[in-house]
Amino acid sequence: MIPYEKSPYITVSHVLFKGLGLIVYLFCGWFSDSFISSFVSVTLLVALDFWITKNITGRFMVGLRWWNYIDDQGKSHWIYETREPSEVNPISPTDSKIFWSALFLTPVLWVVFFIVALFSLKFRWLLLVCIAFSLSFANFIGYIRCRYAKKGGGEASSVSSIAKDFFRKQMFKNAMDVMSGGTPAAQTAATSSIV
């Protein structure tokens, strides 16, 4: 049994709504021959999953929230909020792992379904898989940007600044390796005995 530090209903609903869209997509042919009813059912379930994840489970399971608003000049503003760790309800490590695993796994499964539909020449299902992937990937990107948002302004760090930070750390590590006894490439070649 998984130990929950918070309400298990939120965690179960997070996994349940993600799973329902996938399960209904996989088995809708067994229960109905109508493509339209299958399409509508899966689209509604995936949209419900998007809303539940964005507005409920993300707030309670990992303390993140994102949304968009348009100002009077017509400019779109994306807001990313991160709950402070010192607030009343701390984030459960178990809930966090379940949240991020399900959030990452869902778009991956929709990509697999896209490839299967493409190679099995079921082109009418490709639109449905694209809709489902778009919604699940939008939630994934929104929460990734929330996680790496700057604390002060609520504006998310850009992908390029995250990449620059990563390369800066790698360059520093490589410089320290060079100063401590040679280049990493020379050390690798010396230990691998490959000429």
mmCIF file of C-alpha atoms in Angstrom:
data_model
loop_
_atom_site.group_PDB
_atom_site.id
_atom_site.type_symbol
_atom_site.label_atom_id
_atom_site.label_comp_id
_atom_site.label_asym_id
_atom_site.label_seq_id
_atom_site.Cartn_x
_atom_site.Cartn_y
_atom_site.Cartn_z
ATOM 1 C CA MET A 1 0.000 0.000 0.000
ATOM 2 C CA ILE A 2 1.257 3.486 -0.873
ATOM 3 C CA PRO A 3 1.602 5.790 2.146
ATOM 4 C CA TYR A 4 -0.278 9.043 1.589
ATOM 5 C CA GLU A 5 0.415 12.143 3.584
ATOM 6 C CA LYS A 6 -2.473 13.999 1.982
ATOM 7 C CA SER A 7 -5.912 13.096 0.762
ATOM 8 C CA PRO A 8 -5.666 10.019 -1.460
ATOM 9 C CA TYR A 9 -8.726 11.171 -3.426
ATOM 10 C CA ILE A 10 -6.745 13.890 -5.190
ATOM 11 C CA THR A 11 -3.956 11.500 -6.144
ATOM 12 C CA VAL A 12 -6.393 8.839 -7.318
ATOM 13 C CA SER A 13 -8.327 11.388 -9.385
ATOM 14 C CA HIS A 14 -5.085 12.591 -11.000
ATOM 15 C CA VAL A 15 -4.165 9.086 -12.140
ATOM 16 C CA LEU A 16 -7.770 8.041 -12.831
ATOM 17 C CA PHE A 17 -8.604 10.876 -15.246
ATOM 18 C CA LYS A 18 -5.325 10.402 -17.121
ATOM 19 C CA GLY A 19 -5.962 6.676 -17.343
ATOM 20 C CA LEU A 20 -9.599 6.956 -18.402
ATOM 21 C CA GLY A 21 -8.772 8.798 -21.620
ATOM 22 C CA LEU A 22 -6.104 6.244 -22.486
ATOM 23 C CA ILE A 23 -8.266 3.232 -21.614
ATOM 24 C CA VAL A 24 -11.328 4.469 -23.489
ATOM 25 C CA TYR A 25 -9.127 5.181 -26.540
ATOM 26 C CA LEU A 26 -7.698 1.664 -26.424
ATOM 27 C CA PHE A 27 -10.989 -0.187 -25.919
ATOM 28 C CA CYS A 28 -13.615 2.052 -27.538
ATOM 29 C CA GLY A 29 -13.794 -0.248 -30.565
ATOM 30 C CA TRP A 30 -14.996 -3.091 -28.365
ATOM 31 C CA PHE A 31 -18.027 -1.192 -27.089
ATOM 32 C CA SER A 32 -19.078 0.917 -30.055
ATOM 33 C CA ASP A 33 -18.676 0.875 -33.805
ATOM 34 C CA SER A 34 -19.349 4.597 -34.007
ATOM 35 C CA PHE A 35 -16.189 6.623 -34.570
ATOM 36 C CA ILE A 36 -17.992 9.840 -33.619
ATOM 37 C CA SER A 37 -19.111 8.604 -30.197
ATOM 38 C CA SER A 38 -15.607 7.273 -29.498
ATOM 39 C CA PHE A 39 -14.052 10.542 -30.655
ATOM 40 C CA VAL A 40 -16.368 12.645 -28.480
ATOM 41 C CA SER A 41 -15.924 10.369 -25.439
ATOM 42 C CA VAL A 42 -12.128 10.421 -25.566
ATOM 43 C CA THR A 43 -12.021 14.161 -26.290
ATOM 44 C CA LEU A 44 -14.265 14.922 -23.306
ATOM 45 C CA LEU A 45 -12.224 12.678 -21.004
ATOM 46 C CA VAL A 46 -8.934 14.213 -22.110
ATOM 47 C CA ALA A 47 -10.345 17.736 -21.724
ATOM 48 C CA LEU A 48 -11.596 16.826 -18.249
ATOM 49 C CA ASP A 49 -8.150 15.455 -17.410
ATOM 50 C CA PHE A 50 -6.574 18.707 -18.625
ATOM 51 C CA TRP A 51 -8.884 20.790 -16.427
ATOM 52 C CA ILE A 52 -8.522 18.550 -13.345
ATOM 53 C CA THR A 53 -4.724 18.511 -13.638
ATOM 54 C CA LYS A 54 -4.386 22.231 -14.315
ATOM 55 C CA ASN A 55 -6.837 23.510 -11.704
ATOM 56 C CA ILE A 56 -6.950 20.932 -8.904
ATOM 57 C CA THR A 57 -4.299 18.230 -8.714
ATOM 58 C CA GLY A 58 -1.356 20.484 -9.592
ATOM 59 C CA ARG A 59 -2.228 22.869 -6.781
ATOM 60 C CA PHE A 60 -2.700 20.207 -4.120
ATOM 61 C CA MET A 61 -0.096 17.611 -5.116
ATOM 62 C CA VAL A 62 2.897 19.804 -6.033
ATOM 63 C CA GLY A 63 1.877 23.348 -5.110
ATOM 64 C CA LEU A 64 2.068 24.697 -8.675
ATOM 65 C CA ARG A 65 -0.450 26.679 -10.696
ATOM 66 C CA TRP A 66 -0.403 28.350 -14.101
ATOM 67 C CA TRP A 67 -2.845 30.347 -16.186
ATOM 68 C CA ASN A 68 -3.124 32.945 -18.902
ATOM 69 C CA TYR A 69 -4.916 36.261 -19.098
ATOM 70 C CA ILE A 70 -5.209 38.935 -21.775
ATOM 71 C CA ASP A 71 -4.862 42.564 -20.733
ATOM 72 C CA ASP A 72 -6.770 45.578 -22.104
ATOM 73 C CA GLN A 73 -4.235 46.051 -24.910
ATOM 74 C CA GLY A 74 -4.764 42.476 -26.104
ATOM 75 C CA LYS A 75 -1.399 41.176 -24.882
ATOM 76 C CA SER A 76 -1.313 37.656 -23.477
ATOM 77 C CA HIS A 77 0.305 37.151 -20.062
ATOM 78 C CA TRP A 78 1.285 33.760 -18.692
ATOM 79 C CA ILE A 79 1.392 33.490 -14.903
ATOM 80 C CA TYR A 80 3.271 30.724 -13.092
ATOM 81 C CA GLU A 81 2.884 30.320 -9.329
ATOM 82 C CA THR A 82 4.881 28.188 -6.947
ATOM 83 C CA ARG A 83 3.776 27.601 -3.380
ATOM 84 C CA GLU A 84 6.417 28.346 -0.796
ATOM 85 C CA PRO A 85 7.649 25.252 1.092
ATOM 86 C CA SER A 86 7.015 26.961 4.430
ATOM 87 C CA GLU A 87 3.266 27.298 3.841
ATOM 88 C CA VAL A 88 0.652 25.405 5.849
ATOM 89 C CA ASN A 89 0.317 22.249 3.721
ATOM 90 C CA PRO A 90 3.734 20.796 2.848
ATOM 91 C CA ILE A 91 4.131 18.857 -0.390
ATOM 92 C CA SER A 92 4.206 15.085 0.032
ATOM 93 C CA PRO A 93 7.173 13.426 -1.743
ATOM 94 C CA THR A 94 4.959 10.469 -2.677
ATOM 95 C CA ASP A 95 2.285 12.721 -4.186
ATOM 96 C CA SER A 96 4.944 14.683 -6.052
ATOM 97 C CA LYS A 97 6.466 11.538 -7.587
ATOM 98 C CA ILE A 98 3.055 10.244 -8.644
ATOM 99 C CA PHE A 99 2.109 13.644 -10.106
ATOM 100 C CA TRP A 100 5.282 14.068 -12.175
ATOM 101 C CA SER A 101 5.343 10.431 -13.308
ATOM 102 C CA ALA A 102 1.762 10.539 -14.574
ATOM 103 C CA LEU A 103 2.268 13.990 -16.096
ATOM 104 C CA PHE A 104 5.338 12.803 -18.023
ATOM 105 C CA LEU A 105 4.048 9.357 -18.974
ATOM 106 C CA THR A 106 0.749 10.521 -20.495
ATOM 107 C CA PRO A 107 2.201 12.508 -23.455
ATOM 108 C CA VAL A 108 4.699 9.697 -24.070
ATOM 109 C CA LEU A 109 1.862 7.176 -24.362
ATOM 110 C CA TRP A 110 -0.051 9.471 -26.726
ATOM 111 C CA VAL A 111 3.067 9.661 -28.944
ATOM 112 C CA VAL A 112 3.206 5.850 -28.966
ATOM 113 C CA PHE A 113 -0.481 5.733 -29.949
ATOM 114 C CA PHE A 114 0.221 8.272 -32.708
ATOM 115 C CA ILE A 115 2.995 6.099 -34.134
ATOM 116 C CA VAL A 116 0.821 2.975 -33.945
ATOM 117 C CA ALA A 117 -2.096 4.740 -35.665
ATOM 118 C CA LEU A 118 0.213 6.136 -38.337
ATOM 119 C CA PHE A 119 1.872 2.827 -39.188
ATOM 120 C CA SER A 120 -1.379 0.872 -39.047
ATOM 121 C CA LEU A 121 -2.854 3.436 -41.481
ATOM 122 C CA LYS A 122 -5.719 4.465 -39.197
ATOM 123 C CA PHE A 123 -5.605 8.089 -40.233
ATOM 124 C CA ARG A 124 -8.954 9.097 -38.761
ATOM 125 C CA TRP A 125 -7.618 8.336 -35.264
ATOM 126 C CA LEU A 126 -4.600 10.596 -35.772
ATOM 127 C CA LEU A 127 -6.643 13.759 -35.154
ATOM 128 C CA LEU A 128 -7.936 12.377 -31.871
ATOM 129 C CA VAL A 129 -4.440 11.370 -30.753
ATOM 130 C CA CYS A 130 -3.116 14.823 -31.731
ATOM 131 C CA ILE A 131 -5.814 16.526 -29.630
ATOM 132 C CA ALA A 132 -5.071 14.282 -26.646
ATOM 133 C CA PHE A 133 -1.321 14.785 -26.999
ATOM 134 C CA SER A 134 -1.723 18.563 -27.304
ATOM 135 C CA LEU A 135 -3.709 18.825 -24.084
ATOM 136 C CA SER A 136 -1.470 16.528 -22.066
ATOM 137 C CA PHE A 137 1.708 18.150 -23.426
ATOM 138 C CA ALA A 138 0.347 21.638 -22.688
ATOM 139 C CA ASN A 139 -0.113 20.638 -19.042
ATOM 140 C CA PHE A 140 3.362 19.120 -18.989
ATOM 141 C CA ILE A 141 4.980 22.273 -20.389
ATOM 142 C CA GLY A 142 2.920 24.520 -18.102
ATOM 143 C CA TYR A 143 4.034 22.648 -15.004
ATOM 144 C CA ILE A 144 7.653 22.432 -16.132
ATOM 145 C CA ARG A 145 7.636 26.209 -16.587
ATOM 146 C CA CYS A 146 6.023 26.585 -13.144
ATOM 147 C CA ARG A 147 8.698 24.468 -11.576
ATOM 148 C CA TYR A 148 11.479 26.609 -13.051
ATOM 149 C CA ALA A 149 9.703 29.954 -12.628
ATOM 150 C CA LYS A 150 11.598 32.810 -11.060
ATOM 151 C CA LYS A 151 10.486 33.359 -7.495
ATOM 152 C CA GLY A 152 9.888 37.088 -7.709
ATOM 153 C CA GLY A 153 7.872 37.964 -10.757
ATOM 154 C CA GLY A 154 6.061 34.798 -11.671
ATOM 155 C CA GLU A 155 7.602 34.877 -15.121
ATOM 156 C CA ALA A 156 9.043 31.542 -16.140
ATOM 157 C CA SER A 157 12.660 31.080 -17.035
ATOM 158 C CA SER A 158 13.028 30.554 -20.717
ATOM 159 C CA VAL A 159 14.278 27.284 -22.091
ATOM 160 C CA SER A 160 17.406 29.056 -23.329
ATOM 161 C CA SER A 161 18.245 30.360 -19.840
ATOM 162 C CA ILE A 162 17.801 26.859 -18.388
ATOM 163 C CA ALA A 163 20.062 25.476 -21.135
ATOM 164 C CA LYS A 164 22.652 28.213 -20.524
ATOM 165 C CA ASP A 165 22.660 27.420 -16.823
ATOM 166 C CA PHE A 166 23.187 23.725 -17.581
ATOM 167 C CA PHE A 167 26.058 24.423 -19.991
ATOM 168 C CA ARG A 168 27.613 26.881 -17.541
ATOM 169 C CA LYS A 169 27.674 24.146 -14.878
ATOM 170 C CA GLN A 170 29.107 21.644 -17.367
ATOM 171 C CA MET A 171 31.830 24.082 -18.458
ATOM 172 C CA PHE A 172 32.748 24.743 -14.830
ATOM 173 C CA LYS A 173 32.918 21.011 -14.135
ATOM 174 C CA ASN A 174 35.103 20.424 -17.195
ATOM 175 C CA ALA A 175 37.397 23.306 -16.190
ATOM 176 C CA MET A 176 37.773 21.823 -12.714
ATOM 177 C CA ASP A 177 38.543 18.407 -14.245
ATOM 178 C CA VAL A 178 41.255 19.960 -16.446
ATOM 179 C CA MET A 179 42.849 21.736 -13.475
ATOM 180 C CA SER A 180 42.778 18.593 -11.356
ATOM 181 C CA GLY A 181 44.710 16.364 -13.718
ATOM 182 C CA GLY A 182 43.984 16.539 -17.408
ATOM 183 C CA THR A 183 41.064 16.752 -19.762
ATOM 184 C CA PRO A 184 38.064 14.484 -19.263
ATOM 185 C CA ALA A 185 38.554 13.110 -22.787
ATOM 186 C CA ALA A 186 42.183 12.185 -22.032
ATOM 187 C CA GLN A 187 41.142 10.507 -18.788
ATOM 188 C CA THR A 188 38.437 8.529 -20.575
ATOM 189 C CA ALA A 189 40.828 7.391 -23.323
ATOM 190 C CA ALA A 190 43.482 6.419 -20.752
ATOM 191 C CA THR A 191 41.069 4.295 -18.730
ATOM 192 C CA SER A 192 39.274 2.654 -21.642
ATOM 193 C CA SER A 193 42.416 1.343 -23.419
ATOM 194 C CA ILE A 194 40.920 2.152 -26.815
ATOM 195 C CA VAL A 195 43.343 3.748 -29.265
#
